[in-house]
Short mmCIF file of C-alpha atoms in Angstrom, two decimals:
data_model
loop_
_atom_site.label_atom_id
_atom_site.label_comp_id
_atom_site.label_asym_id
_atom_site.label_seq_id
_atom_site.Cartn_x
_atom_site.Cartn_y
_atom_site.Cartn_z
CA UNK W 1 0.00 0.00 0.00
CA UNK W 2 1.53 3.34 -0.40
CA UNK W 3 0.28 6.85 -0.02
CA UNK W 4 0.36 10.38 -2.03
CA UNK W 5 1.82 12.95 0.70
CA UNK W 6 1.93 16.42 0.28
CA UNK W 7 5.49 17.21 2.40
CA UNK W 8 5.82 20.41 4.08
CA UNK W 9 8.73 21.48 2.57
CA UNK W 10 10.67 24.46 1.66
CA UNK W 11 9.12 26.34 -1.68
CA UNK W 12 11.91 25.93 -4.35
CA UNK W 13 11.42 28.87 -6.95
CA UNK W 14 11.24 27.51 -10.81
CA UNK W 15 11.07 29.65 -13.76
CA UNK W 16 8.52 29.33 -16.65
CA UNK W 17 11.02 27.32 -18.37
CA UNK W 18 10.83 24.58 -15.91
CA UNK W 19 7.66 23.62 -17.14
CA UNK W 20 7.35 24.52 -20.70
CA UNK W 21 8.13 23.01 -23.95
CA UNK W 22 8.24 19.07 -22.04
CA UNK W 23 7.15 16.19 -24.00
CA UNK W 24 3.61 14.39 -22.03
CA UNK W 25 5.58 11.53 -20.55
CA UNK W 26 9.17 13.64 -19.65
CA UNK W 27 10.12 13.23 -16.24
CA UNK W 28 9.94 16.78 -14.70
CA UNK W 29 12.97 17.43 -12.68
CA UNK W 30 13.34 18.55 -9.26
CA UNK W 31 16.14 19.52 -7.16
CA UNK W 32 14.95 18.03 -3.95
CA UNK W 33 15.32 14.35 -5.70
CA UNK W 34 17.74 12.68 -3.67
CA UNK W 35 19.18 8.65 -4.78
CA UNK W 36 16.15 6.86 -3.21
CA UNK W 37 13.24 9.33 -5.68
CA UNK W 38 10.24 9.59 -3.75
CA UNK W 39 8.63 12.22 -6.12
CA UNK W 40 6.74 11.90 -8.89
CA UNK W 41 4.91 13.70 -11.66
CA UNK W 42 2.05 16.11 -10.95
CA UNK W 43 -1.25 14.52 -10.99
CA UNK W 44 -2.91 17.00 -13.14
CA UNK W 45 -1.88 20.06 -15.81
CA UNK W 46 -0.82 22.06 -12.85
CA UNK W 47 3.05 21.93 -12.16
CA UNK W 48 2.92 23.30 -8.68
CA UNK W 49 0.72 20.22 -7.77
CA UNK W 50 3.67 18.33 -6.59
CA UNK W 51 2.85 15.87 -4.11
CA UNK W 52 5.35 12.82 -3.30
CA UNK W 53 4.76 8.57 -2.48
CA UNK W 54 5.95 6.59 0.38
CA UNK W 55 4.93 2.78 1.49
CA UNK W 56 3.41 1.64 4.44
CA UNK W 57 5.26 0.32 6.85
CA UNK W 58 3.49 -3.07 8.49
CA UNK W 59 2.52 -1.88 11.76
CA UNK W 60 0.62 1.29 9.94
CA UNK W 61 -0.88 -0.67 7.65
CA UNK W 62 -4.68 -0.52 7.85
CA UNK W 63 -4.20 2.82 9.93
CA UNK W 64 -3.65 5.75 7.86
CA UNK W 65 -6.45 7.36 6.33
CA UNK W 66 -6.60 10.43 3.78
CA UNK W 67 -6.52 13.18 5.79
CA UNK W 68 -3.76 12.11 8.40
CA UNK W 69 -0.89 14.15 9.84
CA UNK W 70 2.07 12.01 8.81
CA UNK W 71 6.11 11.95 9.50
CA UNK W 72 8.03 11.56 6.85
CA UNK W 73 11.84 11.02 5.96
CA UNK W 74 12.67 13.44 3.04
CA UNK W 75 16.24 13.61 1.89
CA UNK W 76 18.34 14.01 4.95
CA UNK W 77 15.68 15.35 7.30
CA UNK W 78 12.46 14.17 8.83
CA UNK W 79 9.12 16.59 8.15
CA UNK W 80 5.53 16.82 8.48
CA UNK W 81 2.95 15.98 5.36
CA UNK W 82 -0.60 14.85 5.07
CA UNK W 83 -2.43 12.33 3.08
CA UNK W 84 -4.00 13.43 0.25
CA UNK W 85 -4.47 9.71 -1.52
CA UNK W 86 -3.94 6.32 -1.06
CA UNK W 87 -3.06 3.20 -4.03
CA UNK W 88 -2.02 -0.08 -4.68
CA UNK W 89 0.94 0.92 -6.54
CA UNK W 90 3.36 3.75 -7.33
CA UNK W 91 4.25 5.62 -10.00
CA UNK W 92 8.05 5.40 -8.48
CA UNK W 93 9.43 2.31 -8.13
CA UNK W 94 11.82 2.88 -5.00
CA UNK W 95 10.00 4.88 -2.10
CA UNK W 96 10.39 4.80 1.44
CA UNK W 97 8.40 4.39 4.59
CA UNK W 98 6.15 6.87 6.42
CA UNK W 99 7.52 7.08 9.85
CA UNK W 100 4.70 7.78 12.15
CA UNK W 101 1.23 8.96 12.53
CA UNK W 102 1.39 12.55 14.32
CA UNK W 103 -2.45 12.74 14.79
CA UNK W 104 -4.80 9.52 15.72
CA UNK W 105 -7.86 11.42 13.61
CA UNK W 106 -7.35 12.68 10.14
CA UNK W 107 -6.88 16.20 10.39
CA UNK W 108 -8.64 17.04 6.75
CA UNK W 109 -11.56 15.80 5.34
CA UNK W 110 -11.70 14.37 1.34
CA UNK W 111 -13.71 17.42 0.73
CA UNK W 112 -11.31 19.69 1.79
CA UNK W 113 -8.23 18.12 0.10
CA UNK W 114 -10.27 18.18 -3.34
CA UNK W 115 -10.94 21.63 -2.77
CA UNK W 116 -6.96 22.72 -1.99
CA UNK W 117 -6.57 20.88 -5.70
CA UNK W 118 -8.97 23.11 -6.99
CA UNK W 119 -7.04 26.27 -5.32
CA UNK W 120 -3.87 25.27 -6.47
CA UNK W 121 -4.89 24.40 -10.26
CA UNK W 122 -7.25 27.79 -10.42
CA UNK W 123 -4.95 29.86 -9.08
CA UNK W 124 -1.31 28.28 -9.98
CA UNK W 125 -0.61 28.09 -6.40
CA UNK W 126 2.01 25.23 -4.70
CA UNK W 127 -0.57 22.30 -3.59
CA UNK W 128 1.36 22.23 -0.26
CA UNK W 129 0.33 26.28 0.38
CA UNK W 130 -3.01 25.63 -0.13
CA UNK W 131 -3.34 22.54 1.92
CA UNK W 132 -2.06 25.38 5.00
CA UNK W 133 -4.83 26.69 4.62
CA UNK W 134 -7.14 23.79 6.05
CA UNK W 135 -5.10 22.77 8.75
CA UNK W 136 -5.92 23.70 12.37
CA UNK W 137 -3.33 25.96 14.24
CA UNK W 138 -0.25 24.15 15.69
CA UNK W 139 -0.63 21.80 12.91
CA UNK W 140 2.50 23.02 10.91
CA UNK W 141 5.04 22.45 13.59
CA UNK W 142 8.16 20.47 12.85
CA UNK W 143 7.97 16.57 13.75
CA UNK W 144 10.82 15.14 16.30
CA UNK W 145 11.66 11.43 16.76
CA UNK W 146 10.99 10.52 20.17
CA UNK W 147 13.01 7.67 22.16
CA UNK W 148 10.20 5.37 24.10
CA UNK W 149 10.61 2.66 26.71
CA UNK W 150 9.79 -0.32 24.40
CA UNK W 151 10.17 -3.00 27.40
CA UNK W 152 11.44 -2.96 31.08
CA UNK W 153 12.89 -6.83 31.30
CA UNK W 154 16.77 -6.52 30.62
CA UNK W 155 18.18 -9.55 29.12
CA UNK W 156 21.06 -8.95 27.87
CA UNK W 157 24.11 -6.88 29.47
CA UNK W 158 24.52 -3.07 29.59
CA UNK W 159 26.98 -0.68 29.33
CA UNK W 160 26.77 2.41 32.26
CA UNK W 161 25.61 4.60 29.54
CA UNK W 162 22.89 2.18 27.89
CA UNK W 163 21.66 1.43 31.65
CA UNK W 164 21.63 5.32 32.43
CA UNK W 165 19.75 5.86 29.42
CA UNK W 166 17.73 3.33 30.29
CA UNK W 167 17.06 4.55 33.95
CA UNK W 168 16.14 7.56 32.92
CA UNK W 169 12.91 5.64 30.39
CA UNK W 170 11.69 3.83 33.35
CA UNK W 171 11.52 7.50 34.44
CA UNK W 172 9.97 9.02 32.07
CA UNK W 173 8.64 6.69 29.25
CA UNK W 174 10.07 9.00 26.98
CA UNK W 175 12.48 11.61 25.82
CA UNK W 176 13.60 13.44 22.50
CA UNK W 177 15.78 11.71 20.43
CA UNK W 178 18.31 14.80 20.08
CA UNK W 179 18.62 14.61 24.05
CA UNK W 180 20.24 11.27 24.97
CA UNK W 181 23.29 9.23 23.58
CA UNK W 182 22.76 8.43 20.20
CA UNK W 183 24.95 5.54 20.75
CA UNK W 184 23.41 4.33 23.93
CA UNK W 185 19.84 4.97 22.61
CA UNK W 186 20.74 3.00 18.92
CA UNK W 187 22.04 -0.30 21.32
CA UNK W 188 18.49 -0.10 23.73
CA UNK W 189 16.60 -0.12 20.22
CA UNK W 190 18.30 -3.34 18.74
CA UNK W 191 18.35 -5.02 22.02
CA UNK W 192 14.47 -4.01 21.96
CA UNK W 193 14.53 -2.08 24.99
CA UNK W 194 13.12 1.01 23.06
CA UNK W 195 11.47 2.16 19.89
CA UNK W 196 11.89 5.21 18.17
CA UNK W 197 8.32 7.49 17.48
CA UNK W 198 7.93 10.61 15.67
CA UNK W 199 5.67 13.31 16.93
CA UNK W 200 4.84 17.06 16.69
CA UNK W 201 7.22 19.59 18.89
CA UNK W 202 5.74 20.95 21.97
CA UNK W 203 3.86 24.37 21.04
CA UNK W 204 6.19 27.17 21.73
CA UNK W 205 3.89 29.92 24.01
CA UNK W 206 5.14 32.79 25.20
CA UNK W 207 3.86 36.07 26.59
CA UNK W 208 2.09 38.51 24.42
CA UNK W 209 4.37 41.56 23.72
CA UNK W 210 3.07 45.14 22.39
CA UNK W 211 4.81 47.49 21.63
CA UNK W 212 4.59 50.45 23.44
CA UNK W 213 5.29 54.20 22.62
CA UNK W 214 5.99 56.68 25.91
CA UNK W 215 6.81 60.45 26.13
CA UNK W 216 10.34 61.40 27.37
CA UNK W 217 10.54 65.02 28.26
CA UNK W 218 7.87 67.33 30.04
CA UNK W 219 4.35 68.32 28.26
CA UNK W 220 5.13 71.91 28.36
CA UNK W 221 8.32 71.17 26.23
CA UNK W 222 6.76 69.86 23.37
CA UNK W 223 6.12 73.21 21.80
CA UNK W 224 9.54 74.39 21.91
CA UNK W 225 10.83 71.28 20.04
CA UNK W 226 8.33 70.92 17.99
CA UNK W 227 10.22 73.79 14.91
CA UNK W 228 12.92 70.93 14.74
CA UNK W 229 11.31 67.94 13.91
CA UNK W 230 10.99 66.67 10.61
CA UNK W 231 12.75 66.79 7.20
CA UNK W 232 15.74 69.53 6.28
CA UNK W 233 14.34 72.80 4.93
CA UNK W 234 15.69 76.34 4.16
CA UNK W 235 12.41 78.08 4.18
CA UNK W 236 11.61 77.07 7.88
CA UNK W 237 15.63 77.88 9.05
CA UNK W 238 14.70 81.31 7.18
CA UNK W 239 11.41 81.93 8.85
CA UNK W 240 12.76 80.84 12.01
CA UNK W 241 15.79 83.18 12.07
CA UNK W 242 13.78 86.08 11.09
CA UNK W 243 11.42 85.49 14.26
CA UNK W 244 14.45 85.42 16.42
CA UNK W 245 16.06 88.58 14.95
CA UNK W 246 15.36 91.81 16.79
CA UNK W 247 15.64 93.89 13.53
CA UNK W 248 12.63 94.06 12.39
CA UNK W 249 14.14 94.87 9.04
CA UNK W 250 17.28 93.21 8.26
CA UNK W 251 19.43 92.82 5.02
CA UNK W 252 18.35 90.42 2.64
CA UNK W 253 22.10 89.63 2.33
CA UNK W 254 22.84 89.26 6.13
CA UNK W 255 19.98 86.73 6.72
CA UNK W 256 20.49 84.66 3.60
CA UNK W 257 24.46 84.64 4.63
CA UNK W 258 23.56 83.26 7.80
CA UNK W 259 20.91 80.89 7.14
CA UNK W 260 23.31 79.65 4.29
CA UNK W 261 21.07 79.17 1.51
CA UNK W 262 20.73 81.53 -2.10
CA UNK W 263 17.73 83.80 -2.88
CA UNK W 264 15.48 81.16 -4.01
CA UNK W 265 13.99 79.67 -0.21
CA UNK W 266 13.34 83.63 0.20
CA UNK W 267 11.47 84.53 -3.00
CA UNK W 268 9.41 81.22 -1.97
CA UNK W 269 8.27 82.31 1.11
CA UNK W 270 7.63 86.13 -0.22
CA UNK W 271 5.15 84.27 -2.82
CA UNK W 272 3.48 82.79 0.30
CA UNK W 273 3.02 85.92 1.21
CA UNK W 274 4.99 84.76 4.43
CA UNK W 275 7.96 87.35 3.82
CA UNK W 276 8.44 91.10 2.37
CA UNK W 277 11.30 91.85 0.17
CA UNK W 278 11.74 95.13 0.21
CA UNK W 279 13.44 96.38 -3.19
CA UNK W 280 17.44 98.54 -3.20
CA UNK W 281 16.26 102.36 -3.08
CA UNK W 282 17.87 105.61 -2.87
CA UNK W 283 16.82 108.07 0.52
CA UNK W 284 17.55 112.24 0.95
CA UNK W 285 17.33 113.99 3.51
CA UNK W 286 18.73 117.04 4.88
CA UNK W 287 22.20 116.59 6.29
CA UNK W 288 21.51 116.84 10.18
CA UNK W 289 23.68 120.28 10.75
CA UNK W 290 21.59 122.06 8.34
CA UNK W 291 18.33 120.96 9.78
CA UNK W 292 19.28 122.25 12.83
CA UNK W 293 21.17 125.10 11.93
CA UNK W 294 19.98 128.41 11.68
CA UNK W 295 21.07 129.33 8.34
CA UNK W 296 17.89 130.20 5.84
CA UNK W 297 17.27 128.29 2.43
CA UNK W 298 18.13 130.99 0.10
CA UNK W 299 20.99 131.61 1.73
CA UNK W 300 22.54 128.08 0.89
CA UNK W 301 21.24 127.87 -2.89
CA UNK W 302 19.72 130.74 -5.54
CA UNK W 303 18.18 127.91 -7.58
CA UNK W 304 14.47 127.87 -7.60
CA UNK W 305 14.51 124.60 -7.81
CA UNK W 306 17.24 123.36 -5.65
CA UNK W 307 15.22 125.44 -2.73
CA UNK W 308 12.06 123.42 -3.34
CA UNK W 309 13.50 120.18 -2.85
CA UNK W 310 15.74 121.16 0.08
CA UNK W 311 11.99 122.30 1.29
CA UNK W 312 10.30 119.63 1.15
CA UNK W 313 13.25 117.74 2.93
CA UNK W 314 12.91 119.24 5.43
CA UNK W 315 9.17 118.97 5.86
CA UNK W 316 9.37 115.61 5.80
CA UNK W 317 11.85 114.91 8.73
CA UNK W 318 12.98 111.75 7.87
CA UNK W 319 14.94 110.11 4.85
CA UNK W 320 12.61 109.96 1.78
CA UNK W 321 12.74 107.73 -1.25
CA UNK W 322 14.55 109.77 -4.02
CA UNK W 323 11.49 108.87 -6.93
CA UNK W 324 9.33 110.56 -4.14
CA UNK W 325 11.46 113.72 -3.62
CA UNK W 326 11.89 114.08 -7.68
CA UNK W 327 7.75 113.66 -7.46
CA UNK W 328 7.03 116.13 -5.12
CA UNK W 329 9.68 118.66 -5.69
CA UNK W 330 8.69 118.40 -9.78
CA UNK W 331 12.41 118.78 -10.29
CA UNK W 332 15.01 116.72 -12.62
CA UNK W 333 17.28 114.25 -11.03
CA UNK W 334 20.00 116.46 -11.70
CA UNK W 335 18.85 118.93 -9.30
CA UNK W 336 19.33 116.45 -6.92
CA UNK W 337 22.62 115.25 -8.03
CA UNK W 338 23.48 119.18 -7.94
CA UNK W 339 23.00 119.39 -4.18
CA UNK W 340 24.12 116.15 -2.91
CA UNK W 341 27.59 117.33 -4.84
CA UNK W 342 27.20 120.32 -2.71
CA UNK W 343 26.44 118.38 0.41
CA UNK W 344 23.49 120.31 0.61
CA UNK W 345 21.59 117.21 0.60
CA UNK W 346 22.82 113.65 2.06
CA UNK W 347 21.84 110.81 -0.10
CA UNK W 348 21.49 107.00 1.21
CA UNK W 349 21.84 103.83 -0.73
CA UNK W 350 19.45 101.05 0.84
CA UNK W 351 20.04 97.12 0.54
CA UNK W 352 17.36 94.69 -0.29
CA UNK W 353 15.82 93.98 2.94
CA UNK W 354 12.99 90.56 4.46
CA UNK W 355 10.61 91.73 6.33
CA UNK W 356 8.49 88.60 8.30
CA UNK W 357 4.45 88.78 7.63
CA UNK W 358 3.65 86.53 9.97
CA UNK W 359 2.42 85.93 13.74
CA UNK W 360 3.92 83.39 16.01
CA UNK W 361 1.07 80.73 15.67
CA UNK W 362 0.60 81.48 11.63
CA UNK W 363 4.98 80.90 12.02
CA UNK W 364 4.48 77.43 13.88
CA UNK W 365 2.23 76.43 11.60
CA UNK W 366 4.17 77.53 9.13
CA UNK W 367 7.42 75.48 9.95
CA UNK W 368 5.64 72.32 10.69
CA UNK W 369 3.87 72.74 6.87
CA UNK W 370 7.44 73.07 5.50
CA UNK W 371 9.47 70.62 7.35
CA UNK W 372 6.32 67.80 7.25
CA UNK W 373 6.59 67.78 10.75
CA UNK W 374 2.36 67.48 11.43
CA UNK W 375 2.64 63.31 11.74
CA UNK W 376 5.78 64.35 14.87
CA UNK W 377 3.05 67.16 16.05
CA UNK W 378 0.49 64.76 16.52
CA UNK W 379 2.52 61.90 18.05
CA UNK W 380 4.12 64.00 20.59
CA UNK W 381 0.35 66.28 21.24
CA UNK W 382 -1.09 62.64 21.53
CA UNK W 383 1.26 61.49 24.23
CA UNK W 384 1.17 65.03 26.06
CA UNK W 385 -2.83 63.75 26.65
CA UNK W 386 -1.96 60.69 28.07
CA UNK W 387 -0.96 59.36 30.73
CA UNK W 388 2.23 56.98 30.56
CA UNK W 389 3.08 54.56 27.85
CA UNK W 390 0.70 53.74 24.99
CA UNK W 391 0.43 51.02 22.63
CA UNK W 392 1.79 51.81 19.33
CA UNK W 393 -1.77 50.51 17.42
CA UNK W 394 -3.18 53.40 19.26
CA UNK W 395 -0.69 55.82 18.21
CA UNK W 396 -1.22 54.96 14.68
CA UNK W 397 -5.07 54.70 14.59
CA UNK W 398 -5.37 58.44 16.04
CA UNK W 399 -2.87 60.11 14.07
CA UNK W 400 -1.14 59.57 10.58
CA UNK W 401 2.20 58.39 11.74
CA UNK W 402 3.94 54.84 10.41
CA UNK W 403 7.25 53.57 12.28
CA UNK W 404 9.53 56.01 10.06
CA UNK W 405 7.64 59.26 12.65
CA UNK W 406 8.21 57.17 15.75
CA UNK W 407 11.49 56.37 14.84
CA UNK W 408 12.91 59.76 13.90
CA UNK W 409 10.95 60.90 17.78
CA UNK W 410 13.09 58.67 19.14
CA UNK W 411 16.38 58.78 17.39
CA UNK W 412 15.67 62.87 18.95
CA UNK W 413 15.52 61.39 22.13
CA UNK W 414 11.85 62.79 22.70
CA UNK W 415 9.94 59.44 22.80
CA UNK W 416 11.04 55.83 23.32
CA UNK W 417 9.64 52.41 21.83
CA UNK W 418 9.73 49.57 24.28
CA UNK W 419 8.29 46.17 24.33
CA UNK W 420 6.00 45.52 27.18
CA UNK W 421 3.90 42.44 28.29
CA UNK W 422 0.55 42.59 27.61
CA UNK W 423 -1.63 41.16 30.21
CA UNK W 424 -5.08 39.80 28.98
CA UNK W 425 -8.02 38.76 30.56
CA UNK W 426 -11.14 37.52 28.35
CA UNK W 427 -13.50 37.70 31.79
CA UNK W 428 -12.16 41.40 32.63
CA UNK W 429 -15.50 43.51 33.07
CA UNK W 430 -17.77 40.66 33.47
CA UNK W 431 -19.45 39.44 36.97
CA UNK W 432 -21.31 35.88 37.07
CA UNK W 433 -23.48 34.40 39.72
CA UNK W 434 -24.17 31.19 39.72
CA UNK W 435 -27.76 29.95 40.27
CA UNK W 436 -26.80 26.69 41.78
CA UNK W 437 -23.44 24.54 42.81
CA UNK W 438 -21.16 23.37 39.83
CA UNK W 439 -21.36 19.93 39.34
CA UNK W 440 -18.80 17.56 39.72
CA UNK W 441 -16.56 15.77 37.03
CA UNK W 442 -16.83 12.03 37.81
CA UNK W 443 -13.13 12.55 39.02
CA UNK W 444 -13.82 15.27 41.02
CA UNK W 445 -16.54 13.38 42.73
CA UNK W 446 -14.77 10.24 43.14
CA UNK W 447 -11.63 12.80 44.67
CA UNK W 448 -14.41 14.22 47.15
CA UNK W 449 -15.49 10.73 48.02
CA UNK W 450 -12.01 9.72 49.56
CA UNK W 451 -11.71 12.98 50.81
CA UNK W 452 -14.85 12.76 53.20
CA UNK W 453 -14.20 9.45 54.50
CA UNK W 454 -11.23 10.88 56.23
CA UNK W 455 -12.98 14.58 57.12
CA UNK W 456 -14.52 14.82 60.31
CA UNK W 457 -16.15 18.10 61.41
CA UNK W 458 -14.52 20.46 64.38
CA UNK W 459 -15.38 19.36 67.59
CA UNK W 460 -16.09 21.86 70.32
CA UNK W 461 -14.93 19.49 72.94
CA UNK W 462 -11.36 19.53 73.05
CA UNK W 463 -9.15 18.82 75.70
#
């Protein structure tokens, strides 16, 4: 009798070549084929429907059913598959034995395995991934040969390790295979003083971890640090250097020297309407002895002309834009020249100068817009509101942030990402009264039998 296994085995990745261009009966190859070819061809047009035989040994025959959780031997390694058909004969002629039965009860029905072929040939999926899909958790953990006490007569003499080995059965009926003397544990099996079984590894279970996301430096902090988060940007270092400046009205040159970027980051922000720029211009004004001085007008100057501007100068008591002067005074700009040769009139050549539009919350806004610094904004606003660490899910279902935020919060040394045990209780919240006693397993009641034969109630009348 043999049987068609599907092994759970490492997916080996095959081009389109692999399975083109093949005459009907061409063996198609595969890597995994080791000297003693358990593998044969797929049992319909779908290449990925690779499934393998083995023969039953004689003390599984008449046990394994489709369906069944199997060990296998597969090249140099022992591994889980399950039963997806069983025959008279085999289309290989050398195969070797299944190993053990990991399951008593077939873990898939017929109906299920047909419809895994039908997921595999539909959607040119391995057979083996869509068998997964059926099996109940737990089920895809690796088999390990297990060494079992096989018979506790000795007959024959032992070595001190085959009679520690042995000791330790009687102890314990059983160990892994990997554990004990290989040597000592081969000699108990031919003497017949122990069998070797295959079954599933123990379930690894551990504690449930989240990870959790906790605020590192005061609440009332977060505003100050918030202008430095996020990405590199010229426009923000600009906009942040004119709201430190006390001039209200510095060079354009100065600032863009200092912040160490060209003109362009500046004429950005100015079409933002965030910044002036205030254009190079030309000021007059009356040099500061004469303004004072008690000398008249037509005593410094006969021209007409010359008088009028030198006029309106001083009206105006403060530097004025030479286009303004040559408009009021209705003069030429060589009247102008004329005097400021005399030094009747003092002339002053302006830089371009930034001027910053806005206030301090339109400028946080501002920066955080530039640098994309909103996903660090909300993080750290989020963890100002609560109290102590949170669980990362949280952080990203009320904000925008992915791992890239959290990390950059925390490469600044404002937040930290820990691991942290998550304790879970599925009756948390809930209250039950009971209407009437529980009742008693039948070992529970046969443990409270023994008990009360023994149990006698306190007597008052000690002595």
């Amino acid at each position: 009798m043999y049987a068609e296994i599907v092994v759970n085995r490492p997916i080996i990745k095959r081009t389109r070549r692999d399975f083109v261009d093949l005459p009907e009966d061409a063996d198609i190859p595969y890597p995994e084929t080791d000297t003693q070819a358990e593998d044969d061809s797929p049992p319909d047009d779908n290449p990925l429907a690779l499934t393998f035989h083995y023969h039953l040994p004689p003390h599984l025959a008449g046990e394994i059913q489709v369906g069944h959780l199997v060990a296998v031997p597969f090249r140099t390694q022992q591994l889980m598959g399950v039963v997806v058909g069983l025959s008279d004969t085999s289309p290989v002629e050398k195969t070797r034995p299944i190993a053990a039965i990991l399951d008593p009860e077939p873990v898939l029905t017929s109906a299920q395995i047909d419809l895994a072929r039908w997921l595999s040939r539909e959607y040119i999926a391995p057979l083996a991934t869509c068998i997964r899909y059926f099996l109940h958790p737990g089920s895809n953990r690796k088999p390990e040969v297990i060494l079992k006490l096989a018979s506790t007569t000795t007959q024959e003499s032992l070595n001190a390790p085959e009679q520690i080995l042995l000791t330790y059965l009687r102890q314990h009926k059983a160990v892994p295979l990997a554990e004990v003397d290989l040597t000592a544990a081969e000699a108990l099996i031919e003497k017949g003083l122990a069998r070797k079984e295959a079954a599933l590894t123990k379930p690894r279970v551990g504690p449930k971890t989240d990870r959790m996301v906790e605020l590192l430096i005061p609440p009332d902090e977060v505003e100050a640090v918030l202008p430095a988060l996020g990405r590199q940007s010229k426009q923000a270092d600009l906009l942040l250097h004119l709201s430190a400046l006390d001039d209200p009205l510095p060079t354009l040159a100065d600032v863009l020297s200092t912040v160490g970027c060209s003109v362009g980051p500046a004429k950005a922000l100015a079409e933002k309407g965030w910044v002036e720029i205030l254009p190079k211009q030309t000021r007059l004004d009356i040099p500061p002895k004469l303004r004072v001085g008690t000398i008249a007008i037509d005593a410094l100057t006969v021209s007409p002309a010359e008088q009028k501007v030198m006029t309106y100068l001083i009206g105006q008591g403060r530097p004025t834009p030479f286009d303004e002067v040559i408009a009021a005074a209705e003069v030429d700009k060589s009247v102008v020249n004329n005097l400021v040769e005399q030094k009747l009139v003092a002339r002053f050549d302006e830089p371009e100068r930034v001027a910053l539009t806005l206030d301090s919350a339109q400028l946080h806004d501002a920066v955080l817009q530039l640098r994309h610094a909103q996903k660090h904004a909300d993080v750290l606003n989020l963890l100002t509101a609560e109290d102590g660490p949170v669980w990362i899910g949280w952080v990203y279902a009320q904000t925008e942030a992915n791992l890239k935020t959290l990390r950059d919060l925390a490469d600044a040394d404002l937040i930290s990402i820990d691991e942290a045990r998550r304790w879970r209780d599925p009756l948390a919240g809930h209250s039950f009264t009971l209407d009437q006693p529980p009742r008693l397993t039948a070992e529970q009641q046969a443990a409270w039998q023994e008990v009360a034969r023994y149990w006698q109630p306190e007597r008052d009348d000690r002595r």
